[in-house]
PDB file of C-alpha atoms in Angstrom:
ATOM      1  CA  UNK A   1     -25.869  -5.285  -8.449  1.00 47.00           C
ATOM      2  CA  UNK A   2     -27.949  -3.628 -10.898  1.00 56.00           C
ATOM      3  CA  UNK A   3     -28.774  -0.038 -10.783  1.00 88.00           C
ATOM      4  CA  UNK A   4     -25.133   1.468 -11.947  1.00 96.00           C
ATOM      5  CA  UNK A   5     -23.733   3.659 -14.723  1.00 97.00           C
ATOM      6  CA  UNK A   6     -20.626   2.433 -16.574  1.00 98.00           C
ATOM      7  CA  UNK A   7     -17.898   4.538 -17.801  1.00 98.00           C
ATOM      8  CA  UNK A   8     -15.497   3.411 -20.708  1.00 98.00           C
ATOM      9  CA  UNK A   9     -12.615   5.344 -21.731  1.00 97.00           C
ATOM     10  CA  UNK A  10     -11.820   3.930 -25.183  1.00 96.00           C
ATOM     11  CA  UNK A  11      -8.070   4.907 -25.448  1.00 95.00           C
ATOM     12  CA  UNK A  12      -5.491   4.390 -28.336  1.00 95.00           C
ATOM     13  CA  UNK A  13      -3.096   2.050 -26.135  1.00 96.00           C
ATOM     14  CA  UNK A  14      -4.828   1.435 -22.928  1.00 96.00           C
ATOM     15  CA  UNK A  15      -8.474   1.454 -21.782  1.00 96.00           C
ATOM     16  CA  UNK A  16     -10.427   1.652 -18.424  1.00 97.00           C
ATOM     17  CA  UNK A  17     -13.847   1.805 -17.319  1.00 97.00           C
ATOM     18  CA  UNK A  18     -15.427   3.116 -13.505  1.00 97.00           C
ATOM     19  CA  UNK A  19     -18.967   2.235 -12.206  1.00 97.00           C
ATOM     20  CA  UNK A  20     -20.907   4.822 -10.749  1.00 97.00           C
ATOM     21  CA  UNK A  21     -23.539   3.630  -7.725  1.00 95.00           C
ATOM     22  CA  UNK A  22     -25.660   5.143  -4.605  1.00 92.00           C
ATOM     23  CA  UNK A  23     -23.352   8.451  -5.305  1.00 94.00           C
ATOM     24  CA  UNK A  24     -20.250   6.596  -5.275  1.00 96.00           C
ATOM     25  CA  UNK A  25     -17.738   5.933  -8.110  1.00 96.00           C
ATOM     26  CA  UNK A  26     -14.944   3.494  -8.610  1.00 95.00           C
ATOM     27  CA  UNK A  27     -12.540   1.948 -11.083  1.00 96.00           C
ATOM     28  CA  UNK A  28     -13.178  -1.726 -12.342  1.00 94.00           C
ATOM     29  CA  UNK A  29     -10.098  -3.906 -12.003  1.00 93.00           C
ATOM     30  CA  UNK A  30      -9.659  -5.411 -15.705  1.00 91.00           C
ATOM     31  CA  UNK A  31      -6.348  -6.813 -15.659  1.00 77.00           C
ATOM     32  CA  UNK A  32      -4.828  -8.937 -13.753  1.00 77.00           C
ATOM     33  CA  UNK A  33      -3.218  -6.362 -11.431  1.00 79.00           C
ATOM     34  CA  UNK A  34      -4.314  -3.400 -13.302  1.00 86.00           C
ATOM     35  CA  UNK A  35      -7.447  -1.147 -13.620  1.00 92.00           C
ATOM     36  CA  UNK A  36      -6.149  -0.788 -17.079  1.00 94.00           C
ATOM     37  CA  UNK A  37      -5.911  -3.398 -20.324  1.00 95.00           C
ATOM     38  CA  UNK A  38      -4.441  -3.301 -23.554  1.00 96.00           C
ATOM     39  CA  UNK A  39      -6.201  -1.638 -26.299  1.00 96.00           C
ATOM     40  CA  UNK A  40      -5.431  -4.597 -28.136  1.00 97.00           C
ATOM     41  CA  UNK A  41      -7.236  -7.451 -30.392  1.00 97.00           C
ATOM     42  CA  UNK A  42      -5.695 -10.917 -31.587  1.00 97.00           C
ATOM     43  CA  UNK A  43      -7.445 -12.956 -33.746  1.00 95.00           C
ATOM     44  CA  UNK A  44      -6.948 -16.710 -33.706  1.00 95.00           C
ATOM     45  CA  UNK A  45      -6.209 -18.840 -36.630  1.00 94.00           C
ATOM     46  CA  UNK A  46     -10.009 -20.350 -36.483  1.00 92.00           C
ATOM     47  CA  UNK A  47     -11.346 -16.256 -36.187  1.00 89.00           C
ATOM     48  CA  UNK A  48     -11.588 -16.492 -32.240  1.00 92.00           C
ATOM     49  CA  UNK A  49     -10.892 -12.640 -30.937  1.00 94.00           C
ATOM     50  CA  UNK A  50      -8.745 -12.030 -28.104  1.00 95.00           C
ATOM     51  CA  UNK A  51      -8.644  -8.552 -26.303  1.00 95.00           C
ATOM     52  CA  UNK A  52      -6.173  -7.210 -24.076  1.00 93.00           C
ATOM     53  CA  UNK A  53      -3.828  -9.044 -21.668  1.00 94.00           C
ATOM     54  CA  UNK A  54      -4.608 -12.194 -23.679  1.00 94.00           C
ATOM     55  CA  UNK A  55      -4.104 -10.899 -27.011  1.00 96.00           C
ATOM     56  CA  UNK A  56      -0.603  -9.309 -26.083  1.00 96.00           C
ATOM     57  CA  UNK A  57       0.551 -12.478 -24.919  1.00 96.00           C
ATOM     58  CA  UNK A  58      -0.631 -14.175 -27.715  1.00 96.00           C
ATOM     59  CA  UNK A  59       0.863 -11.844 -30.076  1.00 96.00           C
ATOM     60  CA  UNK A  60       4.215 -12.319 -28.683  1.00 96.00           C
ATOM     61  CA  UNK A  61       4.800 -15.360 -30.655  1.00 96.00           C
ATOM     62  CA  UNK A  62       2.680 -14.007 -34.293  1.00 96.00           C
ATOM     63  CA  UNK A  63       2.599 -10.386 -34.436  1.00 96.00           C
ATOM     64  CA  UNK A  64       0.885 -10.629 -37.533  1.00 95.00           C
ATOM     65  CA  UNK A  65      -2.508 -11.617 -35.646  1.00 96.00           C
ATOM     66  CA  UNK A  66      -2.380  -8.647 -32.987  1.00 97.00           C
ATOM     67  CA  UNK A  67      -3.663  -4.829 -33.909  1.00 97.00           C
ATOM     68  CA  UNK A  68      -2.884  -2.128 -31.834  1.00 96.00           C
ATOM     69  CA  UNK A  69      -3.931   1.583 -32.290  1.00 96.00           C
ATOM     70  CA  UNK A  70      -6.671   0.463 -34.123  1.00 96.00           C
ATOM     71  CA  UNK A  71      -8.652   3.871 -32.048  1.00 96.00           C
ATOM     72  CA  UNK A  72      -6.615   6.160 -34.671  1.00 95.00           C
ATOM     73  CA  UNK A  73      -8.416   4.322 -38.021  1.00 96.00           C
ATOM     74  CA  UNK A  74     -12.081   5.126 -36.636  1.00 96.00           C
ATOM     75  CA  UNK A  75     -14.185   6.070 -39.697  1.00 95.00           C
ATOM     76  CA  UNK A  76     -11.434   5.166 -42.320  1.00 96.00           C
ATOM     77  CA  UNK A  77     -13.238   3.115 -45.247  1.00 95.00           C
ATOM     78  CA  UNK A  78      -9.806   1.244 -45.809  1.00 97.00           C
ATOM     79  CA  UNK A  79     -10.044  -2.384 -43.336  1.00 97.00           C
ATOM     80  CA  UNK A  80      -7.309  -3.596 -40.982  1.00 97.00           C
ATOM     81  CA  UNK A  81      -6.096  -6.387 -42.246  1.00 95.00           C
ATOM     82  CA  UNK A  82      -5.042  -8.763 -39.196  1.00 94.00           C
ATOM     83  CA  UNK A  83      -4.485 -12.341 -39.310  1.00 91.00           C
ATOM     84  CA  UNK A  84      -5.444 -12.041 -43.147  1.00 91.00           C
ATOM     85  CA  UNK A  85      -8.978 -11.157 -42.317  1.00 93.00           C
ATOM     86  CA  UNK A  86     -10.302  -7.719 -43.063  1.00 96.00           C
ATOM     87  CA  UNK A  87     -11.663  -5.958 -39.912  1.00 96.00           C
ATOM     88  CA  UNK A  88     -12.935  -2.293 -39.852  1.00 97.00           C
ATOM     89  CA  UNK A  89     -11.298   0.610 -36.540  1.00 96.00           C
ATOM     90  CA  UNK A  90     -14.827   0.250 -35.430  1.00 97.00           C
ATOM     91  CA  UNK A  91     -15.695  -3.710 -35.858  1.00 96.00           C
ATOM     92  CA  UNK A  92     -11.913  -3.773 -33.384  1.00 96.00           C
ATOM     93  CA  UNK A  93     -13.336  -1.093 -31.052  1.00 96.00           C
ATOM     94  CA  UNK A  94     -16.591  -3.141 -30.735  1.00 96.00           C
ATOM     95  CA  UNK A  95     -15.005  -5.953 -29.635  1.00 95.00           C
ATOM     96  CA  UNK A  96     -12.672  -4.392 -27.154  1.00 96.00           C
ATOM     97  CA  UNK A  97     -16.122  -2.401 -25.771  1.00 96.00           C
ATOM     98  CA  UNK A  98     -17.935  -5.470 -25.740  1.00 96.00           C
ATOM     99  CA  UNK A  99     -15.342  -7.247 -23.377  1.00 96.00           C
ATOM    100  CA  UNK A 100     -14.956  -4.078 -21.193  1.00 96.00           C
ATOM    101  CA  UNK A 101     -18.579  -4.611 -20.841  1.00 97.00           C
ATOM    102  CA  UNK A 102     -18.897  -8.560 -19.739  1.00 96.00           C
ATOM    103  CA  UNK A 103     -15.971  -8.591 -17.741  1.00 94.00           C
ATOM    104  CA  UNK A 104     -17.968  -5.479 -15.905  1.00 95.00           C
ATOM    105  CA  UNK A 105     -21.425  -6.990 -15.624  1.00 95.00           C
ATOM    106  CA  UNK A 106     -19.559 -10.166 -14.337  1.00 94.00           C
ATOM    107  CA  UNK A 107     -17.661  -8.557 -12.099  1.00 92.00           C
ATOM    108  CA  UNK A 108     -20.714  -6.635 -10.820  1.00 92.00           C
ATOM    109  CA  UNK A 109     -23.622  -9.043 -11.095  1.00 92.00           C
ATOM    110  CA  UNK A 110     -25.769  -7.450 -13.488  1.00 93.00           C
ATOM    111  CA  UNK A 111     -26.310  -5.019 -16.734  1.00 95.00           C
ATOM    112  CA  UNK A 112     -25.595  -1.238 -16.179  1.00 96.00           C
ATOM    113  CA  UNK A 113     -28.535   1.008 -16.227  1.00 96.00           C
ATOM    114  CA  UNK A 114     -26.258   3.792 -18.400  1.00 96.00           C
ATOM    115  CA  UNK A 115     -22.869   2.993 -20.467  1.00 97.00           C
ATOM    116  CA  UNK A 116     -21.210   6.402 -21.871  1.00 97.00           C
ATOM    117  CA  UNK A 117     -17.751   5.592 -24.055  1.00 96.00           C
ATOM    118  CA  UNK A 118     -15.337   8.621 -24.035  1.00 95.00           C
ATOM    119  CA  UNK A 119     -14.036   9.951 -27.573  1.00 93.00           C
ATOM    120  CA  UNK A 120     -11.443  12.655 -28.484  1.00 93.00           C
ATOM    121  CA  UNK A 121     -12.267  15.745 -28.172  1.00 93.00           C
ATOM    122  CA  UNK A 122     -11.426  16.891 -31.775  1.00 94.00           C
ATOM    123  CA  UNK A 123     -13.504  13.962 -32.857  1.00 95.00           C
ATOM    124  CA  UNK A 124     -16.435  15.471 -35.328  1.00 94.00           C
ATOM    125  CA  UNK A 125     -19.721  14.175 -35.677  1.00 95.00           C
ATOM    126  CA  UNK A 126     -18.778  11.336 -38.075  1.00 95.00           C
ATOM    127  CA  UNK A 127     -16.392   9.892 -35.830  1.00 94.00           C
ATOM    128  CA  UNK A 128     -18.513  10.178 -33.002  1.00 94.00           C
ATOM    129  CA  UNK A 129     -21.318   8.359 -34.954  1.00 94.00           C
ATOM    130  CA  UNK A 130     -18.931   5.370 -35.782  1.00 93.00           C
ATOM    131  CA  UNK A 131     -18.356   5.088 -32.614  1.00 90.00           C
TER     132      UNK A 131
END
């Protein structure tokens, strides 16, 4: 169903997103029993990302591959360094928004008209344009 608005709220540990249709809005399942995943990424030994549920589990067994609280870094010129490859907060966050995104338009059938990604409030304008 085409025709919707998407809302993402980017957060530091967990994120969520809601559709908004025909004057109605609701909360998108992403997890497996929850309306809320990980902020989380993995990457893979071959440079495969993970996000979420997935990357948790897989960074159970090599830490070392799995970034949390990658949110608080947004607009810092210094990489992330995880699984030995350099990532930037924003190149993480992209990612993360990305899946949010396709697991939403699957879910739903089609491409949002509208996607708006919430921010802290204290963020400034150079934040906000990283984002």
């Amino acid at each position: 169903m085409a025709g919707y608005a998407l809302g993402i709220d980017l957060g530091t540990t967990y994120s969520a997103a809601a559709v908004h249709a025909g004057g109605v809005s609701e909360i998108v399942s992403l997890g497996h029993r929850s309306t809320v995943v990980p902020s989380t990424v993995f990457v893979t030994e071959d440079g495969e990302i993970l996000v979420g549920e997935a990357a948790v589990r897989r960074g159970a067994t090599q830490p070392e591959r799995l970034c949390r609280e990658f949110k608080r870094r947004t607009g810092d010129s210094v990489p992330i360094i995880v699984g030995g490859s350099p990532f930037s907060a924003e190149a993480l966050s992209a990612r993360l928004l990305r899946w949010i995104a396709t697991t939403v338009v699957e879910q739903r059938g089609g491409r949002p008209a509208r996607i708006a990604v919430t921010h802290p409030a204290n963020w400034g304008a150079f934040k906000q344009e990283r984002l």
